[in-house]
Coordinates of N, CA and C and ligand atoms in Angstrom, one line a residue:
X1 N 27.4 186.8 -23.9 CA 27.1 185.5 -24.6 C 25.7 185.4 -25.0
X2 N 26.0 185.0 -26.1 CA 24.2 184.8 -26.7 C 24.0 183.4 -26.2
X3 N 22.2 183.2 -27.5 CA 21.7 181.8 -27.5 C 22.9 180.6 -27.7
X4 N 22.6 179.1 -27.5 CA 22.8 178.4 -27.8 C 23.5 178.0 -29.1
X5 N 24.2 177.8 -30.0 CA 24.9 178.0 -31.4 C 24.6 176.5 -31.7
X6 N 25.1 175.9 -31.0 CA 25.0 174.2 -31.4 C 25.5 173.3 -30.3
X7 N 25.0 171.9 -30.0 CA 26.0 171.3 -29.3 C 26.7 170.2 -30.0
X8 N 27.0 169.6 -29.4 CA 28.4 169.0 -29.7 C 28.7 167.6 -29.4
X9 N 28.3 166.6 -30.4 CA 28.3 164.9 -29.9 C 29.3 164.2 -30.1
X10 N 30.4 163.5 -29.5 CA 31.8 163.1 -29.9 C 31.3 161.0 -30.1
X11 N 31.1 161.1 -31.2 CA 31.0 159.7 -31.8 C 32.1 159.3 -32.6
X12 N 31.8 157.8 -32.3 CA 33.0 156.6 -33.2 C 33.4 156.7 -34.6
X13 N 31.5 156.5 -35.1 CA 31.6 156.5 -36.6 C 30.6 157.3 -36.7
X14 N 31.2 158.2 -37.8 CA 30.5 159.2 -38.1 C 28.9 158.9 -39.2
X15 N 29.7 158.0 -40.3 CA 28.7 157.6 -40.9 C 27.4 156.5 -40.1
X16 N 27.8 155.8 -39.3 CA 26.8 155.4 -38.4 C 25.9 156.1 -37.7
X17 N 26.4 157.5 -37.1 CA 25.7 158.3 -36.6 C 25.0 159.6 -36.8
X18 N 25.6 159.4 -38.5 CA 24.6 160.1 -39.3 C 23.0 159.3 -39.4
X19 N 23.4 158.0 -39.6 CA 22.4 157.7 -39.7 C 21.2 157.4 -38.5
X20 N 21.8 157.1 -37.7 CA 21.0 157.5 -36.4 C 20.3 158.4 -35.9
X21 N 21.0 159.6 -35.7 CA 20.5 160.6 -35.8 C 19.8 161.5 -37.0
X22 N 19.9 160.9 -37.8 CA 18.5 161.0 -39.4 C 17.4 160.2 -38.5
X23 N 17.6 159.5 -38.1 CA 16.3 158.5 -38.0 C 15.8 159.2 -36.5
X24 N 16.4 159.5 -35.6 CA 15.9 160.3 -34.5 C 15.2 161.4 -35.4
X25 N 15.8 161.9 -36.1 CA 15.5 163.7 -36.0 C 14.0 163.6 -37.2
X26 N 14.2 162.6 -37.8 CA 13.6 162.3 -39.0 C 13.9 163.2 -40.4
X27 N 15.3 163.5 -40.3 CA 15.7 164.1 -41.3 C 17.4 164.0 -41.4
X28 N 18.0 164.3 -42.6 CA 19.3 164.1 -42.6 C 20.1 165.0 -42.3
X29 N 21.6 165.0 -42.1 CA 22.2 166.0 -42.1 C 22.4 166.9 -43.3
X30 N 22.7 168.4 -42.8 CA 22.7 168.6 -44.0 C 24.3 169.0 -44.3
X31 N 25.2 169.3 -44.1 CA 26.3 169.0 -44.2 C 27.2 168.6 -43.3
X32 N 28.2 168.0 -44.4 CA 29.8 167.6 -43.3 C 30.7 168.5 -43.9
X33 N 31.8 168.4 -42.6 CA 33.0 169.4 -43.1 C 34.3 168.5 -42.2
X34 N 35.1 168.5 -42.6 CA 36.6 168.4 -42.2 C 37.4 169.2 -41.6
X35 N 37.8 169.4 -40.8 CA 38.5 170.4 -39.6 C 40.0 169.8 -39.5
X36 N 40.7 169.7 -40.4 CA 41.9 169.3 -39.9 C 43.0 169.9 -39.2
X37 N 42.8 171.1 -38.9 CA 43.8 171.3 -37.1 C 43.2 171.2 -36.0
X38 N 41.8 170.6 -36.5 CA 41.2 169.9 -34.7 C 40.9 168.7 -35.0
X39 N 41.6 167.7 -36.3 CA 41.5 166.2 -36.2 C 40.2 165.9 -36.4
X40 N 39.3 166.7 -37.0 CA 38.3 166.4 -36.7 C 36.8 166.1 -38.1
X41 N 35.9 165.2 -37.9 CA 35.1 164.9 -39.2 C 33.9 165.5 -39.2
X42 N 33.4 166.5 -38.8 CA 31.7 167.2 -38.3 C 30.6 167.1 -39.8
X43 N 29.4 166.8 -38.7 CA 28.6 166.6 -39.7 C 27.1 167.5 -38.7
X44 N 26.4 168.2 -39.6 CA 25.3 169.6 -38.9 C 24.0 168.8 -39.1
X45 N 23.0 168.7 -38.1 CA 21.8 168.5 -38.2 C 21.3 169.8 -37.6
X46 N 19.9 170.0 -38.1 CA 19.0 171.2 -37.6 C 17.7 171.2 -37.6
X47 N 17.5 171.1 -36.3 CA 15.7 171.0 -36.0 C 15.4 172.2 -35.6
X48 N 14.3 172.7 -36.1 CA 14.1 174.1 -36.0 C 15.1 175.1 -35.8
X49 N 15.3 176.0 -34.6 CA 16.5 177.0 -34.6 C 17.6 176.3 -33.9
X50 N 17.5 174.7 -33.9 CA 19.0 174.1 -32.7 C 19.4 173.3 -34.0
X51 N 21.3 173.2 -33.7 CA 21.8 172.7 -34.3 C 22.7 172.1 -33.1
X52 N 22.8 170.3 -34.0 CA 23.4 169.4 -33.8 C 24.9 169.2 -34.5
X53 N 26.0 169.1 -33.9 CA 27.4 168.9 -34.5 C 27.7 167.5 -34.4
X54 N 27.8 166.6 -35.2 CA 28.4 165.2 -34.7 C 30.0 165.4 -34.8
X55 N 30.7 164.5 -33.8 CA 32.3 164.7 -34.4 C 33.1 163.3 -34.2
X56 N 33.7 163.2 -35.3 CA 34.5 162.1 -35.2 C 36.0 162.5 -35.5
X57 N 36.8 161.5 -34.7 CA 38.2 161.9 -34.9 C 38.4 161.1 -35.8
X58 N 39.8 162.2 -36.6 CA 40.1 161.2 -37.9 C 42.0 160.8 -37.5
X59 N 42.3 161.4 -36.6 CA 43.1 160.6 -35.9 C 43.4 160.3 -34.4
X60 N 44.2 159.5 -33.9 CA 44.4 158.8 -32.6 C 44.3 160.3 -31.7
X61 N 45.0 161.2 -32.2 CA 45.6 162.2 -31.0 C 44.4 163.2 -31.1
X62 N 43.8 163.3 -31.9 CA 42.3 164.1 -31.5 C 42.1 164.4 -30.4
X63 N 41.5 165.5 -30.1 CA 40.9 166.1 -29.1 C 39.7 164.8 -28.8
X64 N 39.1 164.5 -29.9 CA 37.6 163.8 -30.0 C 38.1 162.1 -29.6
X65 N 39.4 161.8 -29.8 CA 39.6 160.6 -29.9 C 39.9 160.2 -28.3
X66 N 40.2 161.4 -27.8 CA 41.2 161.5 -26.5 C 39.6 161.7 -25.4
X67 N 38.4 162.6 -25.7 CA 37.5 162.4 -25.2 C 36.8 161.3 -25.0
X68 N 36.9 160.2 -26.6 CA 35.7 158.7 -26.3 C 36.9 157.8 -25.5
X69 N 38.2 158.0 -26.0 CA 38.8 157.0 -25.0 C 38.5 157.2 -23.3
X70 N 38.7 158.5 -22.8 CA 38.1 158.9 -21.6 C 36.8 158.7 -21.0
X71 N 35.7 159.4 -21.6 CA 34.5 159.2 -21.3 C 33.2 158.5 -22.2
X72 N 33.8 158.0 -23.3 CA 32.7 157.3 -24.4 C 32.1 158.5 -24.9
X73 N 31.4 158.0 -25.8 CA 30.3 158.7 -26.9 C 29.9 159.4 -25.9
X74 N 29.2 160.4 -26.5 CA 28.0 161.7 -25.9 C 28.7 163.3 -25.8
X75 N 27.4 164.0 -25.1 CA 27.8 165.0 -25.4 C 29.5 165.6 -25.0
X76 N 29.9 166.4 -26.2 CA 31.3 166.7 -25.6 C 31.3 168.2 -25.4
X77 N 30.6 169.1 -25.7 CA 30.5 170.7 -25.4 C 29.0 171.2 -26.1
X78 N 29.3 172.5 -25.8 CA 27.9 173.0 -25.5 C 28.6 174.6 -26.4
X79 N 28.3 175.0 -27.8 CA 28.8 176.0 -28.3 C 27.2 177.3 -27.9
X80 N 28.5 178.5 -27.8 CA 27.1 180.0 -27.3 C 27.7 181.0 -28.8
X81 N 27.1 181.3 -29.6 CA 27.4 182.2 -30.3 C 27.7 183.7 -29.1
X82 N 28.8 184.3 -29.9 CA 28.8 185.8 -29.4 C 29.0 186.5 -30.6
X83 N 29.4 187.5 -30.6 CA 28.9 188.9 -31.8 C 30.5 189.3 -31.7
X84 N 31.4 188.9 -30.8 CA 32.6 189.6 -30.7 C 33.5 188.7 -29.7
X85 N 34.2 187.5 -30.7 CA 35.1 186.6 -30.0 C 35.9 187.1 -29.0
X86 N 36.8 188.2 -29.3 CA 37.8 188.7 -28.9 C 37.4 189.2 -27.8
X87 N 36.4 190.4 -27.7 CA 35.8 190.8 -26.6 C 35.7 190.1 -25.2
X88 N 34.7 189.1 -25.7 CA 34.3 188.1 -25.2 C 35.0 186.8 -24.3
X89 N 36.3 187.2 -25.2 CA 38.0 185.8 -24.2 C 38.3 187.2 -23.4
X90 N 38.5 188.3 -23.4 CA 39.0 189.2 -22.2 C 38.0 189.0 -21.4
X91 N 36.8 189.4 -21.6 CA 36.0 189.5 -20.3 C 36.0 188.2 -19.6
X92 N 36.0 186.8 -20.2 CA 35.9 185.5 -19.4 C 37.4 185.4 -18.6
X93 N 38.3 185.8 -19.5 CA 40.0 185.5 -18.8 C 40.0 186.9 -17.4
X94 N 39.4 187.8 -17.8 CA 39.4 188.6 -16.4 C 38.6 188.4 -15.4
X95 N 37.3 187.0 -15.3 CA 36.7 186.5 -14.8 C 36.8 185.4 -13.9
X96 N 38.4 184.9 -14.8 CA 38.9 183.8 -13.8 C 38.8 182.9 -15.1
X97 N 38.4 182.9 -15.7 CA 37.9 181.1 -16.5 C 39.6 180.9 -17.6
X98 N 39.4 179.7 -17.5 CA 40.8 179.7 -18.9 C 40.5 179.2 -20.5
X99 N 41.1 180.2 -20.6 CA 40.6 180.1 -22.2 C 41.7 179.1 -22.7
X100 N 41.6 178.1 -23.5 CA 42.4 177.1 -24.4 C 42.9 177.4 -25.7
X101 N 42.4 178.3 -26.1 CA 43.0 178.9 -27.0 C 42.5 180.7 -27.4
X102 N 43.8 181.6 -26.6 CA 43.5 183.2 -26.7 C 43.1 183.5 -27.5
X103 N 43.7 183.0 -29.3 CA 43.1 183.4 -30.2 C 42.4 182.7 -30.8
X104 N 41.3 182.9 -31.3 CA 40.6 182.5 -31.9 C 40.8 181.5 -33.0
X105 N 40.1 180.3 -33.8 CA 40.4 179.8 -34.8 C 39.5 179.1 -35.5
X106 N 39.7 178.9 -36.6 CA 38.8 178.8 -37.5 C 38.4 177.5 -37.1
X107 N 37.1 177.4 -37.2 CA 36.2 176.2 -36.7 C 35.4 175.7 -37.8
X108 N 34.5 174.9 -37.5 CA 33.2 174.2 -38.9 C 32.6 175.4 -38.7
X109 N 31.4 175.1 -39.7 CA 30.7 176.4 -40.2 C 30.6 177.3 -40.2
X110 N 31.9 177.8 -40.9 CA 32.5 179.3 -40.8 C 32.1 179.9 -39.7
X111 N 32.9 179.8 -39.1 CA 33.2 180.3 -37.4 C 33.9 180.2 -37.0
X112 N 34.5 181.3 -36.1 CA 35.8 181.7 -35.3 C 35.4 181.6 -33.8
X113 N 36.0 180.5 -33.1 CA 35.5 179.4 -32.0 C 36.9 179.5 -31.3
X114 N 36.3 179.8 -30.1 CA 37.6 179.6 -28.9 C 37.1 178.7 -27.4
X115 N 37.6 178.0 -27.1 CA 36.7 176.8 -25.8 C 37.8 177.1 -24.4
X116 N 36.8 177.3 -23.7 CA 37.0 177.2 -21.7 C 37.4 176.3 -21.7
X117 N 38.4 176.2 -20.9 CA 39.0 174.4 -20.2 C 37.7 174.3 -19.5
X118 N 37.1 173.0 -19.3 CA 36.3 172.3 -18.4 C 36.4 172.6 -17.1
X119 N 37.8 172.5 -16.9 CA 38.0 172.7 -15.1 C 37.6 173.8 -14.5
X120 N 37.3 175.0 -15.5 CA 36.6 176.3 -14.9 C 35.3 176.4 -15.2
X121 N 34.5 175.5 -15.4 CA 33.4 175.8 -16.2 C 32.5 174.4 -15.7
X122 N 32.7 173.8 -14.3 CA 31.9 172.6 -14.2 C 32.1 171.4 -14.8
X123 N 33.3 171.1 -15.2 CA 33.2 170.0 -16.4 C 32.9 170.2 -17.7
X124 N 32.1 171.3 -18.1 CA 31.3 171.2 -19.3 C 32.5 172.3 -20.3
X125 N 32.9 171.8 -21.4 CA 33.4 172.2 -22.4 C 32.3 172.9 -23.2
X126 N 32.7 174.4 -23.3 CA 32.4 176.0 -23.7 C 32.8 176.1 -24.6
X127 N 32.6 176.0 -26.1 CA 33.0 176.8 -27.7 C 32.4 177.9 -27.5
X128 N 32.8 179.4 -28.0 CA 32.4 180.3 -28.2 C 32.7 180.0 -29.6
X129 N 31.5 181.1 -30.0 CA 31.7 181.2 -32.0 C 30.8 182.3 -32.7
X130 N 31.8 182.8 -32.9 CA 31.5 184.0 -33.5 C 31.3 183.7 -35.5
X131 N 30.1 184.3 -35.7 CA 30.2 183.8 -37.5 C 31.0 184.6 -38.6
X132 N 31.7 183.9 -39.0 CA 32.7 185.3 -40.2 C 32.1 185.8 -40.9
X133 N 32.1 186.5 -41.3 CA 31.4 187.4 -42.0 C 31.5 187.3 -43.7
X134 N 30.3 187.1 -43.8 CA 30.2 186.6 -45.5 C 31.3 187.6 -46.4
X135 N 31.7 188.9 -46.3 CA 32.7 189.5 -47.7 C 33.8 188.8 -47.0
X136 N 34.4 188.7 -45.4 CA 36.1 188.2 -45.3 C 36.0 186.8 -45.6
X137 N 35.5 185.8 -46.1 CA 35.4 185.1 -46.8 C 36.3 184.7 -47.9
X138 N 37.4 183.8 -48.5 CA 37.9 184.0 -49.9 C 37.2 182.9 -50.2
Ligands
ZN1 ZN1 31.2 172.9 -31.9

């Protein structure tokens, strides 16, 4: 596992917390993207080499919707880039940890992202994300 990739903030309204966090960071986001097989509305901020993911659910049954009902706003995971997704869910699943999804799948910012259940990992929800590679791209 590498550096840090991004973390991960699970808010209400997205456009509210764009703006908030503009005014924290003192700069805007620079893009949003829509995730719709993770329900989901992401928007990137980036202060020097760290990147911020906001996420809002765009429906009830969200992963993101199912977190603020549970725990409220704040952080909801902690993404580590690796160089080799695949690799990288054998060696954790031979380690003991459970992987949530074996195979990999297409995440925001072109990246192929697979997450630890919490319950092996301290509570804290694990994205792995590996970046696709600019030619497999269509
Ligand atoms: Zn993420």
């Amino acid at each position: 596992m590498d550096k840090i990739e991004h973390i991960g903030i699970a808010v209400k309204d997205l456009e509210t917390s764009n703006k908030l966090f503009a005014s924290l960071f003192g700069k805007t986001h620079y893009k949003t993207e829509e995730v719709a097989s993770e329900g989901v509305k992401t928007s990137f901020f980036k202060n020097g080499p760290n990147k911020i993911e906001l996420l809002q659910a765009t429906h009830p049954e969200s992963p993101i919707a199912k977190f603020i009902d549970k725990k409220g706003e704040g952080i909801h995971h902690i993404a580590f880039a690796v160089s080799d997704i695949k690799a990288e869910i054998s060696r954790l699943k031979s380690e003991g940890f459970v992987v949530l999804n074996e195979v990999p799948k297409k995440g925001a910012d072109n990246k192929l992202v697979a997450f630890l259940h919490p319950k092996t990992t301290n509570g804290v929800l694990i994205e792995l994300c590996q970046e696709i590679e600019k030619t497999k791209i269509k």
